Amino acid sequence: MTRVVHKFGGSSLSSASRYQAVAQIVVGQCQLGDCVVVSAAGKTTNTLVKLWQSYQQQEQQSFNDILLQVENHQIELINALFQGEKQRQLADILLTELQVITQAANTKTLNEAELLAHGELWSARILANYLSESGLQAQAIDARTLFTVHNGQLVHQQNKQACLATLDNDHIFVVTGFIAADDQGNTVTLGRNGSDYSATLLANYSDAEAVSIWTDTQGVFSTDPRKVSNAIKYPKVCREQANLLARLGNPVLHAKTLSPLKNTSIKLQVRSSFDPEAPGTEIVKAGYSKAKRFITSFDNLDLVRVDRLGVNEVREVSQLIQHSIHHFVQNGEEFLLLPGAFTHQVSQYFAGRLTLVESHLQGFALVAPKADISALELQAKSVLTEQDVVLRFAHSDEDYALFLTDQAIDSDVLAILHDKLVNKGRELAVIIAGLGNVGEVFLEQCQTQVARLQAQFDLKVVGLLRSQQMLFAASGLNLDNWQTQWQNEAQAYEQNEVLERIEELDYEHKVVVDITASESFSLLYPEFVKRDCHLISANKYAGTAQQDWYLSLRQQLEERNLLWRYNTSVGAGLPVNFALADLQNSGDKITQVEGVFSGTLSWLCSEYDGSKAFSDLVLEAQAMGYTEPDPREDLSGRDMQRKLLILARELGLSLDVDDIDLEPLMPEHLATGSWQDFLAKKDELDAFYETKFAQAKANHCELRYTGLLSIAEGGKVDAKVGIAFAEQGSAIANLTPGDNIFVVKTLWYDANPLVIQGPGAGKEVTAAGIHSDLFWLCQNLK
Ligand code: ADP
Ligand code: ASP
Ligand code: MG
């Protein structure tokens, strides 16, 4: 029995490599008995429509040219995907079909629907053969043998029987989308973009559990992501809104797609065949998702008024022109929005009852929760006025508003509308991992930040994680008493459960805030990214991971339009990242960054004056909790090495941690062995330090432990962490014990460098630094 129906649209089958990618998805995701519904490859249906028009207009030359174009495209696919006998066989079948088309054209017996059907037939044949060659039991099925239409209506009972009789459990069926047959066996089509509908029909007839619509975007977005780069991908969209969008002509789902799912529990998802791992959009029943905001744009529409519009006429006209038509009533009058190319045809259909109100319209519809519509409508009008767009017509209903103009609504105007109408009022889900000192303060500070960010985002803390336990509340935790909620409701978890909970969150944006110091947690970042989470890390591991991993993470973030901030991983709350970014953005060039990025080492070096042995200071720092449990971890300099790497990457340099020379603040041989062994040899550490200190003094310098990154004019990079002699009077020499310092030299800050200094650790400043990242994130999600 069919479990899942997968539908691949033209955009997923636009080239041989796309067929291969689709085959991979089928291999990975399908079981025997599943169905794969396919559309015509790329824009084939458009080309076939042009072929039909040239036939109708008797433009022989153009007919031949277009037919040749079709042939070349199909042969190109066949040649790229098959070899030898199979290639010849498929090419022969195709050429025979093309000859039949030519003959039918010559004898004036060409039939439009039959001609258009070829697009889907070719796709199904190619994909089924390709899957068979990959070792699957695949079989192409012509949907005309499954779907029968009587008087313009699908004969559901008969179709169901046909499906149950044909679709066995021993094959993966590759079924043509878009087409059906009437009861005489003549081809009929289900309307442009109709393969989505074929897929849900098939799912209904074959009692499938789920339908996956694979397309070239990762799901249903707040607006066309090809036009507005920061369109929001919605994890869930309710059926009512998806239906409305479709009725308004949005291409992501065909207008009738949802009707076969009514009263069934068949799940529907929209996913990307270009990124099969990315979670898509689930189209859920009413009540399973909050209503969202969308903008869907139109071009080249005509607005017409129709007198005495009959009950079935919109459906009939839509069938006639094979496009969805938006119908609405205003002041008792019936209006239709038509694709401009069909107005003449529709006008003939209505024989004198149609009045053209406006032609060549562009515009958009705003779909939003009912409560927001009237306010948004006013806002939209004021944005349009600001943008000098004059409205020709507007209409609103309880869940959408329509704006039509004869001016261009380009991507820029669309982006502004999106920012002002959709991006406001969004919800941001925050998941906090790590509830140590900093995590707790961060949560406390959240209460005031929620109010501060309210204008842009409704910020909800939805998840808290410690290494052993988690607490999730999808609609947001109460920040006043999260501790009580934690005590009562936190549960032990497996890693997968966290990922599942995150995936389920129905929010416009999600961010994972990593305040752990855990490398294994940082390894989950790609999983969070796959679930569309932005990242904020105080944790240094991901920022200092191996180049390949780091770059692939960055790439995945970029592909999904996600942001990553890790300001506090270097210098806690100190605004080093802002300074570096500003300098670079202002056209300056950074030539050197030197500094002390460890509070412990800062304190040890600045406190030492020779009156006490260095090891005594180390033990004192340890006793005060200023060091790692084994202070040699601090003395090793590795932490500073990682921080320098983060700074270097922030400057766009491609370095790995091993590219940074490291000289520890102790004799190398003391690094190994137990802490007791080390204590037994502490004199060696003291002698080591004393010698260096004396050398520094002899050079009129202070002994410091610094990280240094220099970028020479030719681009050569030098990076090292180790002992440094800081000239007396310099900022590094004068460093307050315990502070961090960053001394930045640039073309413009050369002789007199820019200095950022202050506490580089501490729960308040670190938590505030994380809030700074969160604030930045909210600003940049605009
Ligand atoms: P297919 O060939 O897979 O059927 P379509 O071209 O019919 O794909 O529909 C997908 C296209 O819909 C996307 O490429 C995108 O440009 C467009 N689109 C418009 N609005 C949206 C939206 N809100 N969300 C996602 N895609 C959208
Ligand atoms: N190939 C048809 C069209 O282009 C059906 C579809 O793509 O869904 O309209
Ligand atoms: Mg489509």
PDB file of N, CA, C and O and ligand atoms in Angstrom, residues 7-11 38-46 116 119-120 177-178 191-198 254 322, ligand 2:
ATOM      1  N   LYS A   7       6.150  14.278  -4.695  1.00  0.00           N
ATOM      2  CA  LYS A   7       5.915  14.967  -5.959  1.00  0.00           C
ATOM      3  C   LYS A   7       7.104  15.867  -6.280  1.00  0.00           C
ATOM      4  O   LYS A   7       7.546  16.653  -5.435  1.00  0.00           O
ATOM      5  N   PHE A   8       7.645  15.705  -7.466  1.00  0.00           N
ATOM      6  CA  PHE A   8       8.754  16.543  -7.887  1.00  0.00           C
ATOM      7  C   PHE A   8       8.281  17.474  -8.997  1.00  0.00           C
ATOM      8  O   PHE A   8       7.835  17.003 -10.052  1.00  0.00           O
ATOM      9  N   GLY A   9       8.364  18.759  -8.759  1.00  0.00           N
ATOM     10  CA  GLY A   9       7.904  19.739  -9.745  1.00  0.00           C
ATOM     11  C   GLY A   9       8.944  19.946 -10.828  1.00  0.00           C
ATOM     12  O   GLY A   9      10.073  19.446 -10.740  1.00  0.00           O
ATOM     13  N   GLY A  10       8.555  20.720 -11.825  1.00  0.00           N
ATOM     14  CA  GLY A  10       9.454  21.002 -12.949  1.00  0.00           C
ATOM     15  C   GLY A  10      10.776  21.574 -12.477  1.00  0.00           C
ATOM     16  O   GLY A  10      11.848  21.270 -13.015  1.00  0.00           O
ATOM     17  N   SER A  11      10.706  22.390 -11.428  1.00  0.00           N
ATOM     18  CA  SER A  11      11.929  23.023 -10.943  1.00  0.00           C
ATOM     19  C   SER A  11      12.912  21.991 -10.373  1.00  0.00           C
ATOM     20  O   SER A  11      14.116  22.247 -10.302  1.00  0.00           O
ATOM     21  N   VAL A  38       5.479  13.176 -11.011  1.00  0.00           N
ATOM     22  CA  VAL A  38       6.418  14.126 -11.632  1.00  0.00           C
ATOM     23  C   VAL A  38       5.702  15.115 -12.543  1.00  0.00           C
ATOM     24  O   VAL A  38       4.707  14.801 -13.182  1.00  0.00           O
ATOM     25  N   SER A  39       6.269  16.317 -12.583  1.00  0.00           N
ATOM     26  CA  SER A  39       5.841  17.343 -13.544  1.00  0.00           C
ATOM     27  C   SER A  39       6.748  17.262 -14.755  1.00  0.00           C
ATOM     28  O   SER A  39       7.751  16.543 -14.748  1.00  0.00           O
ATOM     29  N   ALA A  40       6.412  18.087 -15.733  1.00  0.00           N
ATOM     30  CA  ALA A  40       7.277  18.186 -16.912  1.00  0.00           C
ATOM     31  C   ALA A  40       8.593  18.834 -16.496  1.00  0.00           C
ATOM     32  O   ALA A  40       8.632  19.664 -15.582  1.00  0.00           O
ATOM     33  N   ALA A  41       9.681  18.431 -17.172  1.00  0.00           N
ATOM     34  CA  ALA A  41      11.011  18.925 -16.804  1.00  0.00           C
ATOM     35  C   ALA A  41      11.128  20.437 -17.015  1.00  0.00           C
ATOM     36  O   ALA A  41      10.783  20.933 -18.088  1.00  0.00           O
ATOM     37  N   GLY A  42      11.612  21.135 -15.997  1.00  0.00           N
ATOM     38  CA  GLY A  42      11.853  22.581 -16.121  1.00  0.00           C
ATOM     39  C   GLY A  42      10.626  23.301 -16.644  1.00  0.00           C
ATOM     40  O   GLY A  42       9.538  23.170 -16.101  1.00  0.00           O
ATOM     41  N   LYS A  43      10.832  24.051 -17.712  1.00  0.00           N
ATOM     42  CA  LYS A  43       9.724  24.860 -18.261  1.00  0.00           C
ATOM     43  C   LYS A  43       9.086  24.188 -19.478  1.00  0.00           C
ATOM     44  O   LYS A  43       8.559  24.854 -20.374  1.00  0.00           O
ATOM     45  N   THR A  44       9.163  22.862 -19.547  1.00  0.00           N
ATOM     46  CA  THR A  44       8.676  22.159 -20.741  1.00  0.00           C
ATOM     47  C   THR A  44       7.219  22.491 -21.062  1.00  0.00           C
ATOM     48  O   THR A  44       6.863  22.679 -22.226  1.00  0.00           O
ATOM     49  N   THR A  45       6.362  22.575 -20.016  1.00  0.00           N
ATOM     50  CA  THR A  45       4.943  22.849 -20.327  1.00  0.00           C
ATOM     51  C   THR A  45       4.803  24.215 -20.994  1.00  0.00           C
ATOM     52  O   THR A  45       4.038  24.365 -21.949  1.00  0.00           O
ATOM     53  N   ASN A  46       5.567  25.193 -20.522  1.00  0.00           N
ATOM     54  CA  ASN A  46       5.513  26.517 -21.169  1.00  0.00           C
ATOM     55  C   ASN A  46       5.886  26.401 -22.641  1.00  0.00           C
ATOM     56  O   ASN A  46       5.262  27.011 -23.504  1.00  0.00           O
ATOM     57  N   LEU A 116       0.185  18.798 -24.421  1.00  0.00           N
ATOM     58  CA  LEU A 116       0.789  19.218 -23.145  1.00  0.00           C
ATOM     59  C   LEU A 116       1.162  18.015 -22.272  1.00  0.00           C
ATOM     60  O   LEU A 116       2.135  18.054 -21.526  1.00  0.00           O
ATOM     61  N   GLY A 119       4.869  16.445 -21.716  1.00  0.00           N
ATOM     62  CA  GLY A 119       5.883  16.898 -20.758  1.00  0.00           C
ATOM     63  C   GLY A 119       5.986  15.938 -19.584  1.00  0.00           C
ATOM     64  O   GLY A 119       7.075  15.470 -19.205  1.00  0.00           O
ATOM     65  N   GLU A 120       4.850  15.611 -18.993  1.00  0.00           N
ATOM     66  CA  GLU A 120       4.822  14.731 -17.819  1.00  0.00           C
ATOM     67  C   GLU A 120       5.166  13.291 -18.212  1.00  0.00           C
ATOM     68  O   GLU A 120       5.845  12.575 -17.478  1.00  0.00           O
ATOM     69  N   GLY A 177       2.152  13.703 -13.323  1.00  0.00           N
ATOM     70  CA  GLY A 177       1.279  14.698 -12.709  1.00  0.00           C
ATOM     71  C   GLY A 177       0.454  15.364 -13.798  1.00  0.00           C
ATOM     72  O   GLY A 177       0.599  15.052 -14.987  1.00  0.00           O
ATOM     73  N   PHE A 178      -0.447  16.260 -13.402  1.00  0.00           N
ATOM     74  CA  PHE A 178      -1.064  17.226 -14.306  1.00  0.00           C
ATOM     75  C   PHE A 178      -2.128  16.650 -15.239  1.00  0.00           C
ATOM     76  O   PHE A 178      -2.979  17.380 -15.717  1.00  0.00           O
ATOM     77  N   GLY A 191      -5.015  21.734 -14.889  1.00  0.00           N
ATOM     78  CA  GLY A 191      -4.717  23.150 -14.671  1.00  0.00           C
ATOM     79  C   GLY A 191      -3.228  23.345 -14.501  1.00  0.00           C
ATOM     80  O   GLY A 191      -2.524  22.458 -13.983  1.00  0.00           O
ATOM     81  N   ARG A 192      -2.745  24.523 -14.939  1.00  0.00           N
ATOM     82  CA  ARG A 192      -1.322  24.799 -14.827  1.00  0.00           C
ATOM     83  C   ARG A 192      -0.890  24.646 -13.377  1.00  0.00           C
ATOM     84  O   ARG A 192      -1.621  25.005 -12.467  1.00  0.00           O
ATOM     85  N   ASN A 193       0.286  24.092 -13.211  1.00  0.00           N
ATOM     86  CA  ASN A 193       0.830  23.872 -11.864  1.00  0.00           C
ATOM     87  C   ASN A 193       0.088  22.748 -11.128  1.00  0.00           C
ATOM     88  O   ASN A 193       0.174  22.624  -9.909  1.00  0.00           O
ATOM     89  N   GLY A 194      -0.652  21.921 -11.918  1.00  0.00           N
ATOM     90  CA  GLY A 194      -1.597  20.984 -11.300  1.00  0.00           C
ATOM     91  C   GLY A 194      -1.001  19.684 -10.763  1.00  0.00           C
ATOM     92  O   GLY A 194      -1.729  18.860 -10.212  1.00  0.00           O
ATOM     93  N   SER A 195       0.302  19.477 -10.907  1.00  0.00           N
ATOM     94  CA  SER A 195       0.855  18.212 -10.414  1.00  0.00           C
ATOM     95  C   SER A 195       0.781  18.095  -8.890  1.00  0.00           C
ATOM     96  O   SER A 195       0.732  16.979  -8.363  1.00  0.00           O
ATOM     97  N   ASP A 196       0.781  19.227  -8.218  1.00  0.00           N
ATOM     98  CA  ASP A 196       0.615  19.177  -6.757  1.00  0.00           C
ATOM     99  C   ASP A 196      -0.732  18.514  -6.444  1.00  0.00           C
ATOM    100  O   ASP A 196      -0.851  17.686  -5.534  1.00  0.00           O
ATOM    101  N   TYR A 197      -1.728  18.923  -7.225  1.00  0.00           N
ATOM    102  CA  TYR A 197      -3.082  18.379  -7.057  1.00  0.00           C
ATOM    103  C   TYR A 197      -3.070  16.882  -7.376  1.00  0.00           C
ATOM    104  O   TYR A 197      -3.659  16.073  -6.650  1.00  0.00           O
ATOM    105  N   SER A 198      -2.369  16.494  -8.452  1.00  0.00           N
ATOM    106  CA  SER A 198      -2.283  15.061  -8.792  1.00  0.00           C
ATOM    107  C   SER A 198      -1.755  14.282  -7.593  1.00  0.00           C
ATOM    108  O   SER A 198      -2.224  13.180  -7.290  1.00  0.00           O
ATOM    109  N   HIS A 254      -0.536  24.403  -5.747  1.00  0.00           N
ATOM    110  CA  HIS A 254      -1.648  24.613  -6.673  1.00  0.00           C
ATOM    111  C   HIS A 254      -2.959  24.788  -5.888  1.00  0.00           C
ATOM    112  O   HIS A 254      -3.126  24.226  -4.810  1.00  0.00           O
ATOM    113  N   GLN A 322      -6.959  27.098 -17.669  1.00  0.00           N
ATOM    114  CA  GLN A 322      -5.966  26.274 -16.973  1.00  0.00           C
ATOM    115  C   GLN A 322      -5.166  27.045 -15.917  1.00  0.00           C
ATOM    116  O   GLN A 322      -4.036  26.700 -15.613  1.00  0.00           O
TER     117      GLN A 322
HETATM  118  N1  ASP B   2       3.789  20.840 -15.930  1.00  0.00           N
HETATM  119  C1  ASP B   2       2.573  21.497 -15.509  1.00  0.00           C
HETATM  120  C2  ASP B   2       2.787  23.006 -15.529  1.00  0.00           C
HETATM  121  O1  ASP B   2       3.872  23.461 -15.819  1.00  0.00           O
HETATM  122  C3  ASP B   2       2.090  21.014 -14.189  1.00  0.00           C
HETATM  123  C4  ASP B   2       2.996  21.297 -13.018  1.00  0.00           C
HETATM  124  O2  ASP B   2       4.144  21.701 -13.178  1.00  0.00           O
HETATM  125  O3  ASP B   2       2.542  21.119 -11.881  1.00  0.00           O
HETATM  126  O4  ASP B   2       1.861  23.715 -15.279  1.00  0.00           O
END
